[in-house]
Coordinates of C-alpha atoms in Angstrom, one line a residue:
Chain F
X1 CA -12.6 18.1 -1.9
X2 CA -10.6 16.6 1.0
X3 CA -9.7 13.0 0.7
X4 CA -8.8 10.5 3.4
X5 CA -6.0 11.9 5.6
X6 CA -3.6 9.7 7.6
X7 CA -1.0 10.7 10.1
X8 CA 1.8 10.5 10.6
X9 CA 3.0 9.7 7.1
X10 CA 6.1 8.0 8.5
X11 CA 6.8 6.6 12.0
X12 CA 10.0 5.0 13.2
X13 CA 10.0 3.5 16.7
X14 CA 11.8 1.0 18.8
X15 CA 10.7 -2.6 19.3
X16 CA 8.4 -2.8 22.3
X17 CA 7.0 0.7 22.1
X18 CA 3.3 1.4 21.5
X19 CA 2.2 3.4 18.4
X20 CA -1.0 5.2 17.4
X21 CA -1.9 5.7 13.8
X22 CA -4.7 8.2 12.9
X23 CA -7.2 8.2 10.0
X24 CA -9.5 11.1 9.1
X25 CA -12.1 9.7 6.6
X26 CA -14.0 11.6 3.9
X27 CA -16.9 13.5 5.5
X28 CA -20.1 11.6 5.2
X29 CA -18.5 8.2 4.6
X30 CA -20.0 5.7 7.0
X31 CA -17.6 2.8 6.4
X32 CA -13.9 2.9 7.4
X33 CA -11.3 0.2 6.8
X34 CA -7.8 -0.4 8.0
X35 CA -5.3 -2.5 5.9
X36 CA -1.7 -3.5 6.2
X37 CA 0.6 -3.6 3.1
X38 CA 3.9 -5.3 3.4
X39 CA 6.6 -4.6 0.8
X40 CA 5.6 -6.0 -2.5
X41 CA 2.4 -7.5 -1.1
X42 CA -1.3 -7.0 -1.5
X43 CA -3.5 -5.4 1.1
X44 CA -4.2 -7.4 4.3
X45 CA -7.6 -6.5 5.8
X46 CA -7.4 -5.6 9.5
X47 CA -10.7 -4.1 10.7
X48 CA -13.9 -2.6 9.4
X49 CA -16.2 0.0 10.9
X50 CA -19.7 0.6 9.6
X51 CA -21.8 3.4 11.2
X52 CA -22.7 2.5 14.8
X53 CA -22.5 -1.3 14.3
X54 CA -19.9 -3.4 16.1
X55 CA -16.7 -3.4 14.1
X56 CA -15.5 -6.4 12.2
X57 CA -12.1 -7.2 13.9
X58 CA -11.6 -10.5 12.3
X59 CA -8.4 -9.4 10.4
X60 CA -6.5 -8.1 13.4
X61 CA -3.3 -10.3 13.6
X62 CA -3.0 -10.4 17.4
X63 CA -4.3 -8.9 20.6
X64 CA -1.6 -6.2 20.4
X65 CA -3.6 -4.6 17.7
X66 CA -6.8 -2.5 18.4
X67 CA -8.7 0.2 16.8
X68 CA -11.5 2.6 17.6
X69 CA -13.6 5.1 15.8
X70 CA -14.9 8.1 17.7
X71 CA -18.1 9.8 16.8
X72 CA -18.4 7.8 13.6
X73 CA -15.5 9.8 12.1
X74 CA -11.8 9.8 13.1
X75 CA -10.2 6.4 13.7
X76 CA -7.1 5.4 15.6
X77 CA -5.2 2.1 15.1
X78 CA -3.0 1.2 18.1
X79 CA -0.3 -1.3 18.1
X80 CA 1.1 -2.2 21.5
X81 CA 4.5 -3.7 22.2
X82 CA 5.6 -3.4 18.6
X83 CA 7.6 -6.1 16.9
X84 CA 9.8 -6.0 13.9
X85 CA 7.2 -7.9 11.8
X86 CA 4.8 -5.1 12.4
X87 CA 6.8 -2.9 10.0
X88 CA 4.6 -2.2 7.0
X89 CA 2.5 0.5 5.4
X90 CA -0.9 0.9 7.2
X91 CA -3.6 2.1 4.9
X92 CA -7.0 3.5 5.8
X93 CA -10.0 3.7 3.4
X94 CA -13.5 5.1 3.7
X95 CA -16.6 4.8 1.7
X96 CA -20.3 5.3 1.6
X97 CA -22.0 1.9 2.2
X98 CA -21.6 -0.4 -0.8
X99 CA -19.6 2.1 -2.8
X100 CA -15.9 1.9 -3.7
X101 CA -13.3 2.7 -1.1
X102 CA -11.1 5.8 -1.2
X103 CA -7.7 5.4 0.3
X104 CA -5.3 7.6 2.2
X105 CA -1.6 7.6 1.4
X106 CA -0.8 5.5 4.5
X107 CA 1.5 5.5 7.4
X108 CA 4.9 3.9 6.8
X109 CA 5.8 2.2 10.1
X110 CA 9.3 1.0 10.7
X111 CA 10.2 -0.9 13.9
X112 CA 13.9 -0.8 14.8
Chain I
X1 CA -11.7 -19.5 1.4
X2 CA -12.0 -16.3 -0.7
X3 CA -8.9 -15.7 -2.8
X4 CA -7.7 -13.3 -5.4
X5 CA -4.7 -14.1 -7.7
X6 CA -3.2 -11.6 -10.1
X7 CA -0.9 -12.3 -13.0
X8 CA 1.7 -11.6 -14.1
X9 CA 3.5 -10.2 -11.0
X10 CA 5.4 -7.8 -13.2
X11 CA 5.0 -6.7 -16.8
X12 CA 7.3 -4.6 -18.9
X13 CA 5.9 -3.1 -22.1
X14 CA 7.2 -0.7 -24.7
X15 CA 5.1 2.4 -25.2
X16 CA 2.3 1.6 -27.5
X17 CA 2.5 -2.2 -26.9
X18 CA -1.0 -3.3 -25.8
X19 CA -1.5 -6.1 -23.2
X20 CA -3.8 -7.5 -20.5
X21 CA -3.5 -8.1 -16.8
X22 CA -5.4 -10.9 -15.2
X23 CA -7.3 -11.2 -11.9
X24 CA -8.7 -14.6 -11.0
X25 CA -10.9 -15.0 -8.0
X26 CA -12.9 -17.4 -5.8
X27 CA -15.4 -15.9 -3.6
X28 CA -18.6 -17.1 -1.9
X29 CA -21.0 -14.7 -3.6
X30 CA -19.4 -11.9 -5.5
X31 CA -20.8 -8.5 -4.8
X32 CA -18.3 -6.5 -6.8
X33 CA -14.8 -6.6 -8.3
X34 CA -12.7 -3.5 -8.1
X35 CA -9.6 -2.4 -9.9
X36 CA -7.2 0.1 -8.4
X37 CA -4.0 1.8 -9.5
X38 CA -1.2 2.4 -6.9
X39 CA 1.7 4.7 -7.4
X40 CA 4.9 4.4 -5.2
X41 CA 4.3 5.9 -1.8
X42 CA 0.6 6.5 -2.5
X43 CA -2.6 4.8 -1.5
X44 CA -4.6 2.9 -4.2
X45 CA -6.6 5.0 -6.5
X46 CA -10.0 3.6 -7.6
X47 CA -10.4 2.8 -11.3
X48 CA -13.4 0.6 -11.9
X49 CA -16.2 -1.5 -10.3
X50 CA -17.7 -4.5 -12.1
X51 CA -20.7 -6.3 -10.7
X52 CA -21.7 -9.1 -13.1
X53 CA -20.3 -11.4 -15.7
X54 CA -20.2 -9.8 -19.1
X55 CA -19.9 -6.3 -17.8
X56 CA -17.2 -4.0 -19.2
X57 CA -15.9 -0.5 -18.1
X58 CA -13.6 1.8 -20.0
X59 CA -11.5 4.8 -19.0
X60 CA -9.0 6.3 -21.4
X61 CA -6.5 3.5 -22.4
X62 CA -7.9 1.1 -19.8
X63 CA -10.8 -1.4 -20.2
X64 CA -11.9 -3.8 -17.5
X65 CA -13.9 -7.0 -18.2
X66 CA -15.5 -9.6 -16.0
X67 CA -16.4 -13.3 -16.2
X68 CA -17.6 -15.6 -13.5
X69 CA -14.0 -16.6 -12.5
X70 CA -11.8 -13.8 -13.6
X71 CA -11.3 -10.2 -14.7
X72 CA -9.0 -8.6 -17.2
X73 CA -7.6 -5.2 -17.3
X74 CA -6.7 -4.4 -20.9
X75 CA -4.3 -1.6 -21.6
X76 CA -4.3 -0.2 -25.2
X77 CA -1.3 1.7 -26.5
X78 CA 0.1 2.3 -23.0
X79 CA 2.2 5.4 -22.2
X80 CA 5.0 5.7 -19.6
X81 CA 2.5 7.5 -17.2
X82 CA 0.5 4.2 -17.1
X83 CA 3.4 2.7 -15.1
X84 CA 2.1 1.7 -11.7
X85 CA 1.0 -1.3 -9.7
X86 CA -2.6 -2.4 -10.6
X87 CA -4.5 -4.0 -7.8
X88 CA -7.7 -6.1 -8.0
X89 CA -10.1 -6.6 -5.1
X90 CA -13.3 -8.6 -4.7
X91 CA -16.1 -7.8 -2.2
X92 CA -17.8 -10.8 -0.7
X93 CA -21.5 -11.3 -0.1
X94 CA -21.3 -9.9 3.5
X95 CA -20.3 -6.5 2.0
X96 CA -17.8 -6.1 4.9
X97 CA -14.6 -7.4 3.5
X98 CA -12.6 -6.7 0.4
X99 CA -9.9 -9.3 -0.6
X100 CA -7.0 -7.9 -2.5
X101 CA -4.6 -9.5 -4.9
X102 CA -0.9 -8.9 -4.7
X103 CA -1.0 -6.7 -7.8
X104 CA 0.7 -6.4 -11.1
X105 CA 3.6 -4.0 -11.4
X106 CA 3.5 -2.4 -14.8
X107 CA 6.5 -0.6 -16.3
X108 CA 6.0 1.1 -19.7
X109 CA 9.2 2.2 -21.4
X110 CA 9.3 5.1 -23.8

């Protein structure tokens, strides 16, 4: 069956530009997570959506980062006025409530 | 603060040489401990969930165990295809968040 799909797989942009990263979760999964993984590091939690509840945004590193989830399915992570320190792999995961997460292959973001 | 520490950072084994990876954690109310495998350029792939001290799970050459403070991933007679980064994560009592360790990069040489 289809897994978690993320697009684009790679994104190169100039410092100061805005970027949008997309995540298509597994159908029927109510929970959706965004993580950031810097080179050689573990996963840094960014934001969590569960059904129709208010998202847990406590991991967003600054107000330049925002995310939304439309119709309880597709999610978009937006980074405004990108900085070089935003360069990383952004991973999305989905799950049924209280079950293990399933990850996409991520978007590799490079800020020049 | 909830924390997950994995050791060693990197491990080189000869094919067939068994070893163990460690994941120590501090969390306010463990709801689950998860092991993932991550290959280069890919997202983490789920391996195991452990919920309570004393629990064990096995899959092929891998066996995961859990105590109140740490988990071990035992690799028996590894093969080169077991080479990957192994990530450990804990889920806290709120169910919302997963805290990940930095991973152990395993290299198995033929």
